[in-house]
Coordinates of C-alpha atoms in Angstrom, one line a residue:
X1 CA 13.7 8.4 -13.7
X2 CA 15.0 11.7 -12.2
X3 CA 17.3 12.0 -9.6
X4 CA 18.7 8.6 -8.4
X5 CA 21.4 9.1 -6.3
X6 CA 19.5 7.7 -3.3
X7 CA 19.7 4.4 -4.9
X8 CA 23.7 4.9 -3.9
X9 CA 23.1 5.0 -0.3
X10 CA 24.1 2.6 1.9
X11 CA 20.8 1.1 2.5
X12 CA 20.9 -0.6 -0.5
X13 CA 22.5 -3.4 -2.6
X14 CA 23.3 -3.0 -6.2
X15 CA 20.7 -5.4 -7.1
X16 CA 18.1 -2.5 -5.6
X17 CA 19.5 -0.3 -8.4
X18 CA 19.2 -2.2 -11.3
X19 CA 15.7 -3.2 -10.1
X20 CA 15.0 0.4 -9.8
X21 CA 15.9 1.0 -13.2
X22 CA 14.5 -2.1 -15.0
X23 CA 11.0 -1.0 -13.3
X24 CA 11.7 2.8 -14.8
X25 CA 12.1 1.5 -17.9
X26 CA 9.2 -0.7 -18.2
X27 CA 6.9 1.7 -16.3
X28 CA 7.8 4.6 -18.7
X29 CA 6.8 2.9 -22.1
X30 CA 3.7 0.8 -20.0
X31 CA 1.8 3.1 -17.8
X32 CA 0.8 5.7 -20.1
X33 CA -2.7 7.9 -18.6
X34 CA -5.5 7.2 -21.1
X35 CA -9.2 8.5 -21.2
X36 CA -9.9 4.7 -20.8
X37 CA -8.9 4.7 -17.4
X38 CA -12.0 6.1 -16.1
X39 CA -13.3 2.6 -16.2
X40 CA -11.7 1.8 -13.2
X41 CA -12.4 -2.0 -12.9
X42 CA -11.2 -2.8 -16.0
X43 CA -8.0 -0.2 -15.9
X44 CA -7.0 -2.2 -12.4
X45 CA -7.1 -5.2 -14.0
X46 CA -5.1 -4.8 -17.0
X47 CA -2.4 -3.5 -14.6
X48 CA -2.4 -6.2 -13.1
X49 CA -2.3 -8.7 -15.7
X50 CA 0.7 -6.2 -17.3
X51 CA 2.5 -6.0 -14.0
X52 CA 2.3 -10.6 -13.1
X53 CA 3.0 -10.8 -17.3
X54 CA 6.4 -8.6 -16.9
X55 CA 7.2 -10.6 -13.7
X56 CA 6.6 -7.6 -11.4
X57 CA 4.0 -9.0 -9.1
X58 CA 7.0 -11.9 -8.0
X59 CA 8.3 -9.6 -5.9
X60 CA 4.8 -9.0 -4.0
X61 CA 4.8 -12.9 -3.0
X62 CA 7.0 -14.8 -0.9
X63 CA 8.8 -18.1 -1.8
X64 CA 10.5 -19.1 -5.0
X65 CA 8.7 -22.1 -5.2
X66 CA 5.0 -20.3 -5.2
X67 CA 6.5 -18.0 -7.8
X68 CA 8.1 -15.3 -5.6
X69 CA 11.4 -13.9 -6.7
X70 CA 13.0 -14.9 -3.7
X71 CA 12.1 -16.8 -0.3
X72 CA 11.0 -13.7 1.6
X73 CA 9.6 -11.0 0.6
X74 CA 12.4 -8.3 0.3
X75 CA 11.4 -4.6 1.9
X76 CA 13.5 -2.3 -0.3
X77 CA 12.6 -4.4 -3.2
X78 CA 8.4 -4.0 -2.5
X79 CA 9.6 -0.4 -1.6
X80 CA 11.2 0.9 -4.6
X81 CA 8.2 -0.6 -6.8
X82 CA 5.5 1.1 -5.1
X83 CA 7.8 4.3 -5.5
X84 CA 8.6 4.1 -8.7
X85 CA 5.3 2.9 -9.9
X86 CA 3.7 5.8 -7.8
X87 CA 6.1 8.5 -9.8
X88 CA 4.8 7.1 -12.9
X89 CA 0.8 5.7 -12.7
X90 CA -1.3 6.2 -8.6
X91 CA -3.1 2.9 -10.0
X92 CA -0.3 0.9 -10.7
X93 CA 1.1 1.4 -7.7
X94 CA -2.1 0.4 -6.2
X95 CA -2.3 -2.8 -8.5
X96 CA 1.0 -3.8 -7.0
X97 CA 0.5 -3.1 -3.5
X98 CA -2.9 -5.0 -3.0
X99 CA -1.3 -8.1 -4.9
X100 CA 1.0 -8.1 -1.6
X101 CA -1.0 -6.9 0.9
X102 CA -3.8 -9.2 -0.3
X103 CA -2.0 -12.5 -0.7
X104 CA 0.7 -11.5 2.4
X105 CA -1.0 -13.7 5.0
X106 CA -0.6 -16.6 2.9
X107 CA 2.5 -15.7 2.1
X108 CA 3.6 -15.3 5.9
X109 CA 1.3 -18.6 7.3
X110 CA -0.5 -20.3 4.8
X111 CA -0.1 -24.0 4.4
X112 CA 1.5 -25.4 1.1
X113 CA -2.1 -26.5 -0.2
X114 CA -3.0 -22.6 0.1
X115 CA 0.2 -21.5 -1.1
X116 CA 0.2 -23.8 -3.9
X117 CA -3.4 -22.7 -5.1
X118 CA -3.7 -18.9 -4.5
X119 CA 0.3 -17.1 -4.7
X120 CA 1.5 -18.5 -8.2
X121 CA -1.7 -17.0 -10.0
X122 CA -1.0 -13.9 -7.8
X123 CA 2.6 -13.5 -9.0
X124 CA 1.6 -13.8 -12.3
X125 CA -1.7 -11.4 -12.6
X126 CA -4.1 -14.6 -13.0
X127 CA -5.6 -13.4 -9.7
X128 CA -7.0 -10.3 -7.9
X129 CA -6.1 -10.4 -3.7
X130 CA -7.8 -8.8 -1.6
X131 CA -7.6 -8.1 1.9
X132 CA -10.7 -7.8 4.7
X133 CA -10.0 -6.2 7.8
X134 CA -11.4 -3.1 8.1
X135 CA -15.6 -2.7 9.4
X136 CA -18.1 0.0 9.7
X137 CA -17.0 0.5 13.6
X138 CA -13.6 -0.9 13.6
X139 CA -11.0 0.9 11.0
X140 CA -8.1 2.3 13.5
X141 CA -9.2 0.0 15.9
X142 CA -9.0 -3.1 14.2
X143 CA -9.3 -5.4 17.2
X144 CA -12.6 -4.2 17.9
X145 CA -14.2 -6.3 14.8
X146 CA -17.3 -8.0 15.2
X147 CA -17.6 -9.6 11.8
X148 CA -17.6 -13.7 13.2
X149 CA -16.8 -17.2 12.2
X150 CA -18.9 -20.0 13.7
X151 CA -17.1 -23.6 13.5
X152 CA -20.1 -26.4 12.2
X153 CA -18.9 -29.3 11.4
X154 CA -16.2 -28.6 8.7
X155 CA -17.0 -25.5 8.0
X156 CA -16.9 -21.9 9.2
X157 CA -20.0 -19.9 9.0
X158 CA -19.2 -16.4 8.4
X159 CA -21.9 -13.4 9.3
X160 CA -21.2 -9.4 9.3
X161 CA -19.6 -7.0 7.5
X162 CA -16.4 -5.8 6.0
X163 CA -15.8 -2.3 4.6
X164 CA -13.4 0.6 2.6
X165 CA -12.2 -3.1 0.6
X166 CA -9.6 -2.3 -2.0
X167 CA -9.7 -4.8 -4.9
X168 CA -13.8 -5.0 -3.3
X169 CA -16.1 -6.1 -6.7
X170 CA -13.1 -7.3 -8.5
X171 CA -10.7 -9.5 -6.1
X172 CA -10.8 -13.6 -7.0
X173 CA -10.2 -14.2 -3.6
X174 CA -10.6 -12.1 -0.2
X175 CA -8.2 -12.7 3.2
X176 CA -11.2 -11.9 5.5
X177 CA -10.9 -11.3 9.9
X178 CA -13.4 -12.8 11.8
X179 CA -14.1 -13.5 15.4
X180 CA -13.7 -17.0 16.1
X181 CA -14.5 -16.4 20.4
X182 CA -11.0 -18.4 21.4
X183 CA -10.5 -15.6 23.7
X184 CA -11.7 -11.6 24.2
X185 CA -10.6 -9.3 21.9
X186 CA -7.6 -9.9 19.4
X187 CA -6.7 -13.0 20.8
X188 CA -9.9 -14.4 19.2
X189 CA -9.8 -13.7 15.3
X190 CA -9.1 -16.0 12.7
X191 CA -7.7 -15.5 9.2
X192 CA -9.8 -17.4 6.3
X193 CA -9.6 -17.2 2.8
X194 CA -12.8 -16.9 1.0
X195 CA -13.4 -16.7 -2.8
X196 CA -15.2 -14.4 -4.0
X197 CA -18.0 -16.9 -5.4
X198 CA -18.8 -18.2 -2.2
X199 CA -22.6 -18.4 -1.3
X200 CA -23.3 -16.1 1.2
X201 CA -20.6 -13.3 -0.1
X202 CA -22.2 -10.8 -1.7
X203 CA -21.0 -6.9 -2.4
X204 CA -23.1 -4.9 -0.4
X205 CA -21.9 -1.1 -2.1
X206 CA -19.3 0.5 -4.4
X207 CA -17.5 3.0 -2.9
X208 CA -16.1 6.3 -4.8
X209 CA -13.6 7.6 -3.3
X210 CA -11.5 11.2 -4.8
X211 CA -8.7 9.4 -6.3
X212 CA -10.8 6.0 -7.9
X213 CA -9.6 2.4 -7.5
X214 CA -11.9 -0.6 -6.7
X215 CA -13.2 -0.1 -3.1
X216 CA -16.4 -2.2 -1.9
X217 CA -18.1 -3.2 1.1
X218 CA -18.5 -6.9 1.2
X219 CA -22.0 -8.7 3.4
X220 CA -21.4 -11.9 4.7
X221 CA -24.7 -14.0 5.1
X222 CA -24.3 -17.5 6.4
X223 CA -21.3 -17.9 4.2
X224 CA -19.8 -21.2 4.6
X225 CA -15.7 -21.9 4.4
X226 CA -14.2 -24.4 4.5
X227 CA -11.6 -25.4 7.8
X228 CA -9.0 -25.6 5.6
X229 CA -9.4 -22.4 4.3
X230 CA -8.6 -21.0 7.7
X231 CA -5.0 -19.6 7.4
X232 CA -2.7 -20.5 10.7
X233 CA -4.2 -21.5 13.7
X234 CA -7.5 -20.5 15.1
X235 CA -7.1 -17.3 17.4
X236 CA -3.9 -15.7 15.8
X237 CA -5.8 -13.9 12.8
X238 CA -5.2 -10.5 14.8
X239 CA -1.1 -11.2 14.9
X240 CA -1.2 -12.3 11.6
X241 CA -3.3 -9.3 10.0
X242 CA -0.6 -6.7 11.9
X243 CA 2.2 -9.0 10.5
X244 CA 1.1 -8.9 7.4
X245 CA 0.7 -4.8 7.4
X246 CA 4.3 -4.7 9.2
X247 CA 5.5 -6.5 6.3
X248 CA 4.1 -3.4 3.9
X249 CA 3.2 -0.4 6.0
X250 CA 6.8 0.7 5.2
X251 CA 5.9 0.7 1.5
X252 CA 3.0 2.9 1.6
X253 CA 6.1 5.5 3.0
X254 CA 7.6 4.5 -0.3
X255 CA 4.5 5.5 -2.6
X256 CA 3.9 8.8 -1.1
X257 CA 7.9 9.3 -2.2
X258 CA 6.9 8.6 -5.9
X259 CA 4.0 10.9 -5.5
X260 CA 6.8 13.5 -3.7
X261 CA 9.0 13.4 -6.7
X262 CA 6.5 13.5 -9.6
X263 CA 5.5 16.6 -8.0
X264 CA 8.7 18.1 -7.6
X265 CA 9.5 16.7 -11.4
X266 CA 6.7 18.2 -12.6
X267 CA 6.9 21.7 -10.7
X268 CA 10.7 22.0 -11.7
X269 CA 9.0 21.7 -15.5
X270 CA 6.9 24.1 -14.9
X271 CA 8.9 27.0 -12.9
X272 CA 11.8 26.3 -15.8
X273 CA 9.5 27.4 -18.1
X274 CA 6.7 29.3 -16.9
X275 CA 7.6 33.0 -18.0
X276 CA 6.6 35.8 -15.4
X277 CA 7.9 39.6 -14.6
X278 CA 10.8 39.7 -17.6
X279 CA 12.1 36.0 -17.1
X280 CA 10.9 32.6 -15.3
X281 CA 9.1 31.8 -12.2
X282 CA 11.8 29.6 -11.3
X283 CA 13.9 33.4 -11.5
X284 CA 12.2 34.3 -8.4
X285 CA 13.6 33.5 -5.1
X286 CA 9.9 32.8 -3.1
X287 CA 9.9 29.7 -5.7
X288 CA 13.7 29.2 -5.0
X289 CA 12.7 28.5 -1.5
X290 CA 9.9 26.6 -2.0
X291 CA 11.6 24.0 -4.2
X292 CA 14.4 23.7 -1.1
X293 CA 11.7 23.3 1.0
X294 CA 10.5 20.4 -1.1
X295 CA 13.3 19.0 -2.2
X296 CA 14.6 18.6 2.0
X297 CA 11.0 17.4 2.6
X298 CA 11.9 14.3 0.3
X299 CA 14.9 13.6 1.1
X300 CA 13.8 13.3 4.9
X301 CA 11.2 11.0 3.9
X302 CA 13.4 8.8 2.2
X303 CA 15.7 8.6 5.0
X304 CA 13.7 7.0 7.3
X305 CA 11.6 5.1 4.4
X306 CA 14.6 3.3 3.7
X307 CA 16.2 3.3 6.8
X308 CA 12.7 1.0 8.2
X309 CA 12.8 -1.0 5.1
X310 CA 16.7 -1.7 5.3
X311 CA 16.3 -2.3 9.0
X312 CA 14.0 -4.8 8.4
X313 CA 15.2 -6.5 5.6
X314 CA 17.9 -7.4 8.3
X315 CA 15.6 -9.1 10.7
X316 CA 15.1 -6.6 13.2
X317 CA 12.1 -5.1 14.4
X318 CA 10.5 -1.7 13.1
X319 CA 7.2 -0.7 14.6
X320 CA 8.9 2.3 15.3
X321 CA 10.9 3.3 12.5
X322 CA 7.6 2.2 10.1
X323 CA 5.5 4.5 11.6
X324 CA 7.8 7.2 11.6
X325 CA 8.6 6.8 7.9
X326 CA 4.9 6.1 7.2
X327 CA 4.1 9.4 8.9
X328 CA 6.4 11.8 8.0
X329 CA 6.4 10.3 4.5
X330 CA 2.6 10.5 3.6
X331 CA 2.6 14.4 5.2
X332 CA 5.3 15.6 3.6
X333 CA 4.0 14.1 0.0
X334 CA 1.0 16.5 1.1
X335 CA 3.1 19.4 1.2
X336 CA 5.1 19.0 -1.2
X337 CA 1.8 18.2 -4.1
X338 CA 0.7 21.3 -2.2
X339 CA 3.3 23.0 -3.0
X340 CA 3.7 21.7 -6.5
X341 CA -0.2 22.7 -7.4
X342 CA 1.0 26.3 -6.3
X343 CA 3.5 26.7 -8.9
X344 CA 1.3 25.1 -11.5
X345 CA -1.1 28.2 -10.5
X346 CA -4.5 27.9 -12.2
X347 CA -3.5 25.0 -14.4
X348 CA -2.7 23.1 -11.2
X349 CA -6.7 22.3 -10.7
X350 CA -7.5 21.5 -14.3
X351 CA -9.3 18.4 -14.0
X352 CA -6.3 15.4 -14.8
X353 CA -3.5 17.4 -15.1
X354 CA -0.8 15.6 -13.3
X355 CA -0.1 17.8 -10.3
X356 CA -4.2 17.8 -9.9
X357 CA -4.4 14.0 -10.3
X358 CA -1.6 13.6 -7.4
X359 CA -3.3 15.8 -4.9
X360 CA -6.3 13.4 -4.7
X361 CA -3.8 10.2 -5.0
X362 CA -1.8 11.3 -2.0
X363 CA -4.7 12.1 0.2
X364 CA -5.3 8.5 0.9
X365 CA -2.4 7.5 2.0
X366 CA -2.3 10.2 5.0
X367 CA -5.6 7.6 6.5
X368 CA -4.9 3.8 5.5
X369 CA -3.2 1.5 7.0
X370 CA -3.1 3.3 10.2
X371 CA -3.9 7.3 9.9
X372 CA -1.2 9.8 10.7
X373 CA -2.5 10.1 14.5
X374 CA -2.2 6.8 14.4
X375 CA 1.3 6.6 13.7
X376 CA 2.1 9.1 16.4
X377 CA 0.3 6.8 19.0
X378 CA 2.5 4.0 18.2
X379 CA 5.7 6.1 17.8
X380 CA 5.0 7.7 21.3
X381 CA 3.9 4.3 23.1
X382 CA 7.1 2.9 21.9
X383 CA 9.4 5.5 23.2
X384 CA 7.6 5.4 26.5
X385 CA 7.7 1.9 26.9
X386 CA 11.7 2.4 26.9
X387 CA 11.3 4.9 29.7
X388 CA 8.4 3.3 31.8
X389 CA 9.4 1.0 34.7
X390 CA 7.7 -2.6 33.6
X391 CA 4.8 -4.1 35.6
X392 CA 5.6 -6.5 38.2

């Protein structure tokens, strides 16, 4: 598991710990890298059936009685599973996460009819979530979705498009944004859930992307869902979508960490025993510094990773402090697999050798769920709305 004294900081409880170390455990002798993975439908799948069958996945879904391990979802808990699975499998991690992010909005407004049918079979790897917010012309600006939801009778008729859709071609069921017209912009998008053998759902393209998971774009044609497959009330899809990513942007921090240190693990393997000029690379003070300098990088990251998820485990607000961790978390895993693939020298870009497989899982994570420049928009409109007289 490597170095684990961060588990002793004050963020955390000592529950956090032994989950931390129960997860190790079980990710070490499950998540081994085979050939087979190339398939990369099948290899999501089986991690998440492996993940809901060890009880994993409970933590991903909220309420006890829809087979969450507690009533609300707990940050540092969803945190230190993406991180640890990160450190150990990039599509594992992935599994996890879109089980959450998926199935979040149900988790956070869905009645007990929704609840009751989609989250149990979520916690226990029974079924794929996916979540459908993204479009062609509205990524970063997710308000500015056209894809739209006409009310007849009782049923919603949904037309448009939906794009870069993780879990896209394999996901059960799909948490789709659509524009319902209550009111211009975000204050007229609905939440629906719509399975993925609905007429009218089809998927459009397959998307490759450099670190492969399931990624689709998804074509709705006159597809019909039912009312009460709306999730909360008509016109608060918007609030409800950046609630649900509030509830997990912190975690993609927590990923890029397990990235971070499988890097540094595997370049402290390497300089150790690397031999170069009479002795080791690791002999030489150029690769002295640049393990300090990666080594400070992750412990930075964590900091404020674990600072937003602690912070909002206790109820409070963190816009800000998420998209700080977010941002410093997911550049400094860049520099540090940067760094890593620098030690490793011409090993370091042999095709699926680890330090070469992290460099295309971490790029990613610097764009979704709100790009880097992103994050310093929201970081920056938050410290000057602290500064900036109010508006009669």
């Amino acid at each position: 598991m490597g170095d684990t004294r961060y588990l002793a900081w004050p963020f955390f409880e000592s529950q956090h710990a032994q989950f931390a170390a129960a997860l190790d455990v079980w990710a070490t002798a499950s998540l081994g890298h085979t050939a087979a993975d190339h398939d990369v439908d099948d290899a999501c799948r089986r991690r998440v059936r492996a993940l809901g069958e060890a009880g994993w996945l409970q933590h991903a879904v909220g309420g006890k009685q829809w087979g969450g391990a507690a009533d609300v979802i707990d940050t540092r808990s969803i945190c230190l599973a993406r991180e640890t699975l990160a450190r150990h499998d990039g599509l594992a991690d992935f599994a996890f996460a879109m089980q959450g992010l998926g199935s979040g909005a149900i988790t956070l407004a869905g009645t007990d009819g929704q609840k009751s049918r989609y989250l149990p079979r979520v916690a226990r790897g029974e079924a794929i979530a996916a979540f459908a917010l993204s479009e062609p012309d509205s990524g970063s600006d997710a308000a500015a979705l056209q894809c739209a939801a006409r009310l007849n009778g009782a049923h919603y008729v949904l037309d448009g498009e939906k794009t870069w859709i993780s879990n896209g071609g394999i996901a059960d069921f799909y948490v789709v944004f659509a524009r319902t017209g209550e009111a211009p912009g975000a204050r007229g998008i609905s939440a629906f859930i719509v399975d993925a053998d609905a007429d009218g759902l089809e998927i459009a393209e397959r998307i490759d992307v450099i670190a492969p998971h399931p990624l689709a774009r998804l074509r709705f044609t006159g597809c019909r869902v039912p009312v009460e497959q709306r999730i909360g009330a008509a016109g608060e899809g918007f609030k409800l979508a950046m609630r649900t990513l509030d509830v997990f942007r912190t975690s993609v921090a927590a990923a890029a960490l397990g990235f971070a240190r499988r890097a540094l693990d595997e370049a402290l393997a390497r300089v150790t025993t690397r031999k170069m000029f009479g002795g080791v690379l690791a002999d030489l003070q150029l690769t002295q510094s640049s393990l300090a300098e990666m080594a400070t990088t992750i412990d930075s990251a964590a900091l404020l990773t674990y600072r937003a998820a602690w912070q909002r485990d206790q109820g409070q607000s963190v816009t800000r402090e998420a998209a700080m961790a977010k941002y410093v978390a997911t550049e400094g895993a860049q520099k540090v697999i940067d760094a890593a693939l620098q030690l490793w020298g011409g090993m370091g870009v042999v095709h699926d050798v680890p330090v070469e497989r992290l460099y295309r899982e971490i790029r990613a994570l610097r764009i979704y769920e709100g790009a880097s420049e992103v994050q310093q928009l929201i970081i920056a409109r938050d410290l000057l709305r602290d500064v900036r007289p109010s508006t009669p």
